[in-house]
Short mmCIF file of C-alpha atoms in Angstrom, two decimals:
data_model
loop_
_atom_site.label_atom_id
_atom_site.label_comp_id
_atom_site.label_asym_id
_atom_site.label_seq_id
_atom_site.Cartn_x
_atom_site.Cartn_y
_atom_site.Cartn_z
CA UNK T 106 -13.80 10.17 54.99
CA UNK T 107 -12.48 8.77 57.34
CA UNK T 108 -10.48 10.63 60.61
CA UNK T 109 -7.54 10.31 59.58
CA UNK T 110 -8.82 12.23 56.03
CA UNK T 111 -10.94 14.66 58.29
CA UNK T 112 -7.82 15.42 60.52
CA UNK T 113 -5.41 15.97 57.75
CA UNK T 114 -7.72 17.99 56.45
CA UNK T 115 -8.31 20.35 58.85
CA UNK T 116 -4.80 20.52 59.73
CA UNK T 117 -4.17 22.02 55.89
CA UNK T 118 -6.75 24.79 56.31
CA UNK T 119 -5.16 25.75 60.10
CA UNK T 120 -1.86 25.87 58.37
CA UNK T 121 -3.17 28.06 55.29
CA UNK T 122 -5.58 30.49 58.16
CA UNK T 123 -2.06 31.04 60.52
CA UNK T 124 0.80 31.14 57.30
CA UNK T 125 -0.80 32.49 54.15
CA UNK T 126 -1.11 36.37 56.82
CA UNK T 127 2.08 35.74 58.36
CA UNK T 128 3.66 35.91 54.63
CA UNK T 129 1.86 38.17 53.53
CA UNK T 130 2.01 40.21 56.63
CA UNK T 131 5.94 39.57 56.97
CA UNK T 132 6.03 40.88 53.00
CA UNK T 133 4.59 43.85 53.46
CA UNK T 134 7.17 44.78 56.32
CA UNK T 135 9.35 44.12 54.08
CA UNK T 136 8.01 46.09 50.98
CA UNK T 137 7.80 48.96 53.34
CA UNK T 138 10.95 49.64 55.21
CA UNK T 139 13.16 48.77 51.62
CA UNK T 140 13.60 51.69 49.44
CA UNK T 141 11.57 51.81 46.11
CA UNK T 142 14.46 50.60 44.14
CA UNK T 143 13.02 47.06 45.55
CA UNK T 144 10.43 45.00 44.01
CA UNK T 145 10.08 43.44 47.72
CA UNK T 146 6.09 42.91 47.09
CA UNK T 147 6.48 40.56 43.73
CA UNK T 148 6.63 37.94 47.55
CA UNK T 149 3.41 37.43 46.81
CA UNK T 150 2.64 36.08 43.60
CA UNK T 151 3.74 32.72 45.86
CA UNK T 152 1.06 32.88 48.52
CA UNK T 153 -0.83 32.87 45.77
CA UNK T 154 0.41 29.50 44.18
CA UNK T 155 0.22 28.37 47.57
CA UNK T 156 -3.40 29.23 47.68
CA UNK T 157 -4.54 28.27 44.23
CA UNK T 158 -3.72 24.26 45.59
CA UNK T 159 -5.64 24.94 48.99
CA UNK T 160 -8.37 26.99 49.17
CA UNK T 161 -11.42 27.99 46.85
CA UNK T 162 -11.46 30.19 43.26
CA UNK T 163 -13.54 33.07 45.80
CA UNK T 164 -11.14 32.80 48.36
CA UNK T 165 -8.18 32.96 46.15
CA UNK T 166 -9.43 36.09 44.16
CA UNK T 167 -9.99 38.08 48.26
CA UNK T 168 -6.82 37.58 48.63
CA UNK T 169 -5.38 39.09 45.90
CA UNK T 170 -7.27 41.67 45.46
CA UNK T 171 -5.67 42.16 49.74
CA UNK T 172 -2.34 41.51 48.43
CA UNK T 173 -2.53 44.32 45.88
CA UNK T 174 -3.76 46.35 48.75
CA UNK T 175 -1.10 45.96 51.08
CA UNK T 176 1.30 46.43 47.64
CA UNK T 177 -0.75 49.84 47.41
CA UNK T 178 -0.01 50.78 51.45
CA UNK T 179 3.39 49.60 51.41
CA UNK T 180 3.95 52.54 48.65
CA UNK T 181 2.84 55.27 50.31
CA UNK T 182 4.30 54.71 53.54
CA UNK T 183 7.84 54.06 52.12
CA UNK T 184 9.75 57.76 51.55
CA UNK T 185 12.84 56.70 50.94
CA UNK T 186 14.35 55.58 46.78
CA UNK T 187 13.46 56.83 43.71
CA UNK T 188 9.97 57.46 43.43
CA UNK T 189 9.53 57.11 39.59
CA UNK T 190 11.50 53.30 40.60
CA UNK T 191 9.19 52.73 43.35
CA UNK T 192 5.43 53.15 40.86
CA UNK T 193 7.09 51.08 38.39
CA UNK T 194 8.10 48.64 40.68
CA UNK T 195 5.43 49.28 42.51
CA UNK T 196 3.23 48.26 39.35
CA UNK T 197 5.15 45.56 38.37
CA UNK T 198 4.47 43.85 41.54
CA UNK T 199 0.62 44.64 40.69
CA UNK T 200 0.98 43.09 37.27
CA UNK T 201 2.21 40.20 38.20
CA UNK T 202 0.00 39.90 41.40
CA UNK T 203 -3.15 39.64 38.53
CA UNK T 204 -1.50 37.84 36.25
CA UNK T 205 -0.18 34.82 38.93
CA UNK T 206 -3.59 34.26 40.08
CA UNK T 207 -5.31 34.76 36.36
CA UNK T 208 -2.34 30.82 35.41
CA UNK T 209 -2.90 29.87 38.56
CA UNK T 210 -7.06 29.19 38.69
CA UNK T 211 -6.05 28.40 34.41
CA UNK T 212 -4.17 26.05 35.51
CA UNK T 213 -6.55 24.57 38.09
CA UNK T 214 -9.39 24.87 36.15
CA UNK T 215 -7.60 23.21 33.77
CA UNK T 216 -6.65 20.01 35.67
CA UNK T 217 -9.66 19.69 37.02
CA UNK T 218 -11.68 19.08 34.04
CA UNK T 219 -8.64 17.00 32.68
CA UNK T 220 -8.84 15.35 35.92
CA UNK T 221 -12.96 15.04 35.09
CA UNK T 222 -12.34 13.56 31.25
CA UNK T 223 -10.54 10.74 32.79
CA UNK T 224 -13.35 9.89 35.19
CA UNK T 225 -15.22 10.11 32.00
CA UNK T 226 -12.39 7.79 30.41
CA UNK T 227 -12.97 5.05 32.93
CA UNK T 228 -16.52 5.44 33.19
CA UNK T 229 -17.56 4.47 29.41
CA UNK T 230 -13.37 2.07 29.45
CA UNK T 231 -16.04 0.04 32.15
CA UNK T 232 -18.45 0.06 30.15
CA UNK T 233 -16.97 -1.23 27.83
CA UNK T 234 -14.90 -4.17 28.99
CA UNK T 235 -18.49 -5.38 30.22
CA UNK T 236 -20.11 -5.35 26.52
CA UNK T 237 -16.70 -6.80 25.84
CA UNK T 238 -16.82 -8.91 28.69
CA UNK T 239 -20.39 -10.37 27.78
CA UNK T 240 -19.91 -10.38 24.22
CA UNK T 241 -16.62 -12.57 24.13
CA UNK T 242 -18.43 -15.17 26.31
CA UNK T 243 -21.25 -15.23 24.22
CA UNK T 244 -18.73 -15.96 21.13
CA UNK T 245 -16.67 -18.24 23.45
CA UNK T 246 -19.68 -20.75 24.55
CA UNK T 247 -21.14 -20.78 21.50
CA UNK T 248 -19.12 -24.08 20.77
CA UNK T 249 -20.21 -25.85 23.85
CA UNK T 250 -23.56 -25.54 23.93
CA UNK T 251 -22.97 -26.48 19.82
CA UNK T 252 -22.25 -29.76 20.92
CA UNK T 253 -24.55 -29.96 23.61
CA UNK T 254 -27.65 -29.55 20.73
CA UNK T 255 -25.62 -32.03 18.60
CA UNK T 256 -25.19 -34.83 21.05
CA UNK T 257 -29.23 -34.08 22.66
CA UNK T 258 -30.13 -34.77 19.31
CA UNK T 259 -28.08 -38.12 18.97
CA UNK T 260 -28.95 -38.74 22.31
CA UNK T 261 -33.16 -38.50 21.51
CA UNK T 262 -32.81 -40.60 18.17
CA UNK T 263 -30.77 -43.57 20.29
CA UNK T 264 -33.63 -43.90 22.85
CA UNK T 265 -36.17 -43.40 19.48
CA UNK T 266 -35.15 -46.69 18.19
CA UNK T 267 -36.25 -50.73 18.72
CA UNK T 268 -35.26 -52.13 20.71
CA UNK T 269 -33.69 -47.43 22.07
CA UNK T 270 -30.08 -48.21 21.99
CA UNK T 271 -29.42 -47.51 25.35
CA UNK T 272 -25.62 -47.75 25.32
CA UNK T 273 -25.51 -44.91 22.78
CA UNK T 274 -27.64 -42.76 24.15
CA UNK T 275 -25.72 -43.62 27.49
CA UNK T 276 -22.91 -41.83 25.56
CA UNK T 277 -24.41 -38.74 23.65
CA UNK T 278 -25.58 -38.12 27.26
CA UNK T 279 -22.29 -38.46 29.18
CA UNK T 280 -20.39 -36.59 26.04
CA UNK T 281 -23.70 -33.94 27.00
CA UNK T 282 -22.36 -32.87 30.66
CA UNK T 283 -19.41 -33.09 29.28
CA UNK T 284 -19.42 -30.60 26.97
CA UNK T 285 -22.50 -28.31 29.83
CA UNK T 286 -18.47 -28.66 32.17
CA UNK T 287 -16.41 -26.94 29.24
CA UNK T 288 -18.86 -24.20 29.20
CA UNK T 289 -19.34 -23.76 32.31
CA UNK T 290 -15.09 -23.72 32.76
CA UNK T 291 -15.21 -21.24 29.34
CA UNK T 292 -17.56 -18.92 31.46
CA UNK T 293 -15.07 -18.96 34.04
CA UNK T 294 -12.06 -18.77 32.68
CA UNK T 295 -12.97 -15.76 29.76
CA UNK T 296 -14.36 -13.85 33.31
CA UNK T 297 -10.40 -14.45 34.25
CA UNK T 298 -9.45 -13.34 32.16
CA UNK T 299 -11.27 -9.65 31.10
CA UNK T 300 -10.67 -9.31 35.23
CA UNK T 301 -6.70 -9.71 34.28
CA UNK T 302 -6.69 -13.08 36.30
CA UNK T 303 -3.40 -15.17 36.09
CA UNK T 304 -4.45 -18.29 34.18
CA UNK T 305 -3.87 -21.58 35.20
CA UNK T 306 -0.94 -22.99 33.87
CA UNK T 307 -0.04 -26.56 33.98
CA UNK T 308 1.62 -29.39 31.97
CA UNK T 309 -0.27 -31.17 29.67
CA UNK T 310 -0.20 -33.05 26.86
CA UNK T 311 -0.99 -31.23 23.65
CA UNK T 312 -1.45 -33.21 21.08
CA UNK T 313 -4.50 -34.82 22.45
CA UNK T 314 -5.71 -31.84 23.20
CA UNK T 315 -6.18 -30.87 20.15
CA UNK T 316 -7.48 -34.91 19.06
CA UNK T 317 -10.84 -34.23 21.61
CA UNK T 318 -11.57 -30.62 20.00
CA UNK T 319 -10.85 -32.60 16.60
CA UNK T 320 -13.30 -34.70 17.77
CA UNK T 321 -16.16 -32.85 19.10
CA UNK T 322 -15.57 -30.44 15.10
CA UNK T 323 -15.25 -33.78 13.19
CA UNK T 324 -19.19 -34.26 12.22
CA UNK T 325 -19.34 -30.59 11.21
CA UNK T 326 -16.62 -31.24 8.46
CA UNK T 327 -17.42 -34.44 7.74
CA UNK T 328 -21.39 -33.69 7.39
CA UNK T 329 -18.98 -30.20 4.65
CA UNK T 330 -17.13 -33.14 2.60
CA UNK T 331 -14.19 -31.80 4.12
CA UNK T 332 -11.32 -34.67 4.66
CA UNK T 333 -9.15 -33.27 7.73
CA UNK T 334 -5.54 -34.62 8.03
CA UNK T 335 -3.62 -34.42 10.99
CA UNK T 336 0.10 -34.39 11.24
CA UNK T 337 1.10 -33.96 14.88
CA UNK T 338 3.83 -34.87 16.11
CA UNK T 339 4.82 -38.09 18.29
CA UNK T 340 7.41 -36.56 20.44
CA UNK T 341 6.39 -33.91 20.87
CA UNK T 342 6.60 -31.89 24.27
CA UNK T 343 4.38 -30.88 27.17
CA UNK T 344 3.10 -28.35 27.35
CA UNK T 345 2.97 -25.18 30.39
CA UNK T 346 -0.60 -23.16 29.91
CA UNK T 347 -3.94 -23.47 30.65
CA UNK T 348 -4.88 -26.40 29.18
CA UNK T 349 -8.90 -25.28 28.74
CA UNK T 350 -7.93 -21.55 26.90
CA UNK T 351 -5.96 -23.30 24.62
CA UNK T 352 -8.69 -25.31 23.93
CA UNK T 353 -10.54 -22.61 22.87
CA UNK T 354 -7.90 -20.66 20.78
CA UNK T 355 -7.94 -24.55 18.76
CA UNK T 356 -11.55 -24.68 18.46
CA UNK T 357 -11.99 -21.18 17.31
CA UNK T 358 -9.76 -22.23 14.83
CA UNK T 359 -10.91 -24.95 13.98
CA UNK T 360 -13.98 -23.62 13.44
CA UNK T 361 -12.70 -20.57 11.12
CA UNK T 362 -11.14 -23.06 9.04
CA UNK T 363 -14.53 -24.40 7.79
CA UNK T 364 -16.52 -21.70 7.83
CA UNK T 365 -13.93 -20.51 5.02
CA UNK T 366 -14.02 -24.26 3.07
CA UNK T 367 -17.42 -24.85 2.96
CA UNK T 368 -17.83 -20.23 1.37
CA UNK T 369 -16.05 -21.94 -0.88
CA UNK T 370 -17.03 -23.04 -4.46
CA UNK T 371 -15.49 -25.30 -5.92
CA UNK T 372 -11.84 -26.87 -5.71
CA UNK T 373 -10.66 -29.64 -2.77
CA UNK T 374 -11.60 -29.63 0.49
CA UNK T 375 -9.07 -30.56 3.22
CA UNK T 376 -8.02 -28.99 6.80
CA UNK T 377 -4.37 -30.51 7.60
CA UNK T 378 -4.10 -29.89 11.61
CA UNK T 379 -0.20 -29.73 11.93
CA UNK T 380 2.03 -29.84 15.51
CA UNK T 381 5.58 -29.96 15.66
CA UNK T 382 8.46 -28.31 18.04
CA UNK T 383 9.54 -24.59 17.64
CA UNK T 384 13.19 -23.80 18.12
CA UNK T 385 13.57 -27.34 21.06
CA UNK T 386 11.71 -25.26 23.66
CA UNK T 387 8.42 -24.70 22.28
CA UNK T 388 4.69 -26.71 20.13
CA UNK T 389 3.76 -24.50 16.85
CA UNK T 390 0.52 -25.57 15.99
CA UNK T 391 -0.79 -24.30 12.66
CA UNK T 392 -4.93 -24.35 10.69
CA UNK T 393 -3.35 -24.73 6.55
CA UNK T 394 -6.62 -24.86 4.96
CA UNK T 395 -7.96 -24.98 1.46
CA UNK T 396 -10.51 -21.72 1.28
CA UNK T 397 -10.26 -18.26 -0.77
CA UNK T 398 -7.36 -17.09 1.33
CA UNK T 399 -7.05 -13.76 2.75
CA UNK T 400 -8.95 -10.59 0.37
CA UNK T 401 -5.23 -7.18 0.39
CA UNK T 402 -5.34 -5.94 3.85
CA UNK T 403 -6.73 -7.93 5.56
CA UNK T 404 -4.25 -10.19 7.44
CA UNK T 405 -3.61 -6.45 8.64
CA UNK T 406 -7.15 -6.02 11.22
CA UNK T 407 -7.64 -10.17 11.25
CA UNK T 408 -6.27 -9.48 15.32
CA UNK T 409 -8.47 -6.23 15.49
CA UNK T 410 -11.18 -6.82 18.39
CA UNK T 411 -14.81 -5.99 15.54
CA UNK T 412 -13.49 -6.75 12.80
CA UNK T 413 -14.45 -9.31 11.27
CA UNK T 414 -14.94 -10.84 8.13
CA UNK T 415 -17.64 -12.64 8.54
CA UNK T 416 -21.32 -11.11 7.50
CA UNK T 417 -22.02 -12.45 10.86
CA UNK T 418 -19.34 -12.71 13.00
CA UNK T 419 -18.81 -10.41 15.70
CA UNK T 420 -15.65 -10.04 15.11
CA UNK T 421 -14.49 -10.76 18.54
CA UNK T 422 -12.53 -15.14 18.15
CA UNK T 423 -9.07 -13.44 17.20
CA UNK T 424 -8.65 -10.94 19.21
CA UNK T 425 -10.17 -13.04 22.39
CA UNK T 426 -7.27 -16.24 20.52
CA UNK T 427 -4.76 -13.15 21.10
CA UNK T 428 -5.81 -11.97 24.13
CA UNK T 429 -4.97 -16.17 25.61
CA UNK T 430 -2.08 -17.23 23.95
CA UNK T 431 0.06 -14.12 24.84
CA UNK T 432 -1.86 -14.20 28.49
CA UNK T 433 0.46 -17.66 28.23
CA UNK T 434 3.52 -16.97 26.96
CA UNK T 435 2.89 -17.47 22.81
CA UNK T 436 2.47 -15.24 20.16
CA UNK T 437 -0.32 -16.20 17.38
CA UNK T 438 -0.53 -14.94 13.10
CA UNK T 439 -2.09 -15.41 10.71
CA UNK T 440 -0.36 -16.07 6.47
CA UNK T 441 -1.30 -17.47 3.09
CA UNK T 442 -1.22 -20.48 2.08
CA UNK T 443 1.23 -21.30 -1.18
CA UNK T 444 -2.27 -22.94 -2.78
CA UNK T 445 -3.86 -20.19 -2.25
CA UNK T 446 -5.87 -20.53 1.42
CA UNK T 447 -5.45 -19.92 4.53
CA UNK T 448 -3.19 -20.93 7.34
CA UNK T 449 -3.47 -19.47 11.61
CA UNK T 450 -0.74 -20.14 13.73
CA UNK T 451 0.67 -20.22 17.04
CA UNK T 452 3.60 -20.86 19.59
CA UNK T 453 3.79 -21.91 23.24
CA UNK T 454 6.07 -22.83 25.87
CA UNK T 455 6.62 -27.02 26.05
CA UNK T 456 7.11 -28.39 29.91
CA UNK T 457 10.20 -30.20 30.55
CA UNK T 458 9.77 -33.76 28.25
CA UNK T 459 7.14 -35.63 26.49
CA UNK T 460 3.44 -36.70 28.60
CA UNK T 461 4.28 -40.80 28.34
#
């Protein structure tokens, strides 16, 4: 405890020790000099109320007994007025003192229990937040780590050729460095998001970001035989948001779409990616897949934490995506495509003018 806190506590104790007895003496004198018809002893109740806020429960009980004793002594010393009325008023005063003491102590005990419950909830919330943060980082960093693994495998293959394809291996190594830096940036952004830190907003070319993410996810789409169509508005305004965070969301939506298409048996395998202006001062991004779409009731819980339709999913990807988009001043939602697939969309505020 600081010196200031100790001083305040000592001053409060001094005031309690001095003022409460003085108040009790004043009430006792007033009760004694008035006749039986006046129940002046009920004014002991404010003394009890103040004491419960400043003194331990045992001391408050002792103080209440002292107030009752003073009430009885005052009755014995009073000689004017109707004696029967005095007995009734004395009984009322004693009951008032007892009830006030009981209720005050119960209230203080309830407040202490509520405070302890709040502290317990805060501790649980911190533990839960730590678990969510760990799961969030593990989920979001998975994409750049997968890209690193892919690039490392390609690099080994280029070097194993006779003669080694040094230029191609060099490009693969460069991609490894880029993805490692991206993983580091993802961790920093997720930690900042969990701690409530404001996003690092800047103007950037949204279409260029989409092409980068599509290029990273393209190899998996090609292996699965998915046809990807880019419908990017050429004069799209610059976006004003955190580039790394928005890239996480774009990558997560694309990965979800690819997995949905892979899970469906039969039919066309198409993935359409659309960027367009919305209301003039916002941009809208859409991912339209030819997967199985949503079952009844899934849209309502799609963005809930730890809710997932995937067998091995943790249910955090879309929750994190929503947190990112909302932190950057946008909104995210999902729809059912007219052809039966799924549509994931988000919109974000645009910057000023298009980036040439």
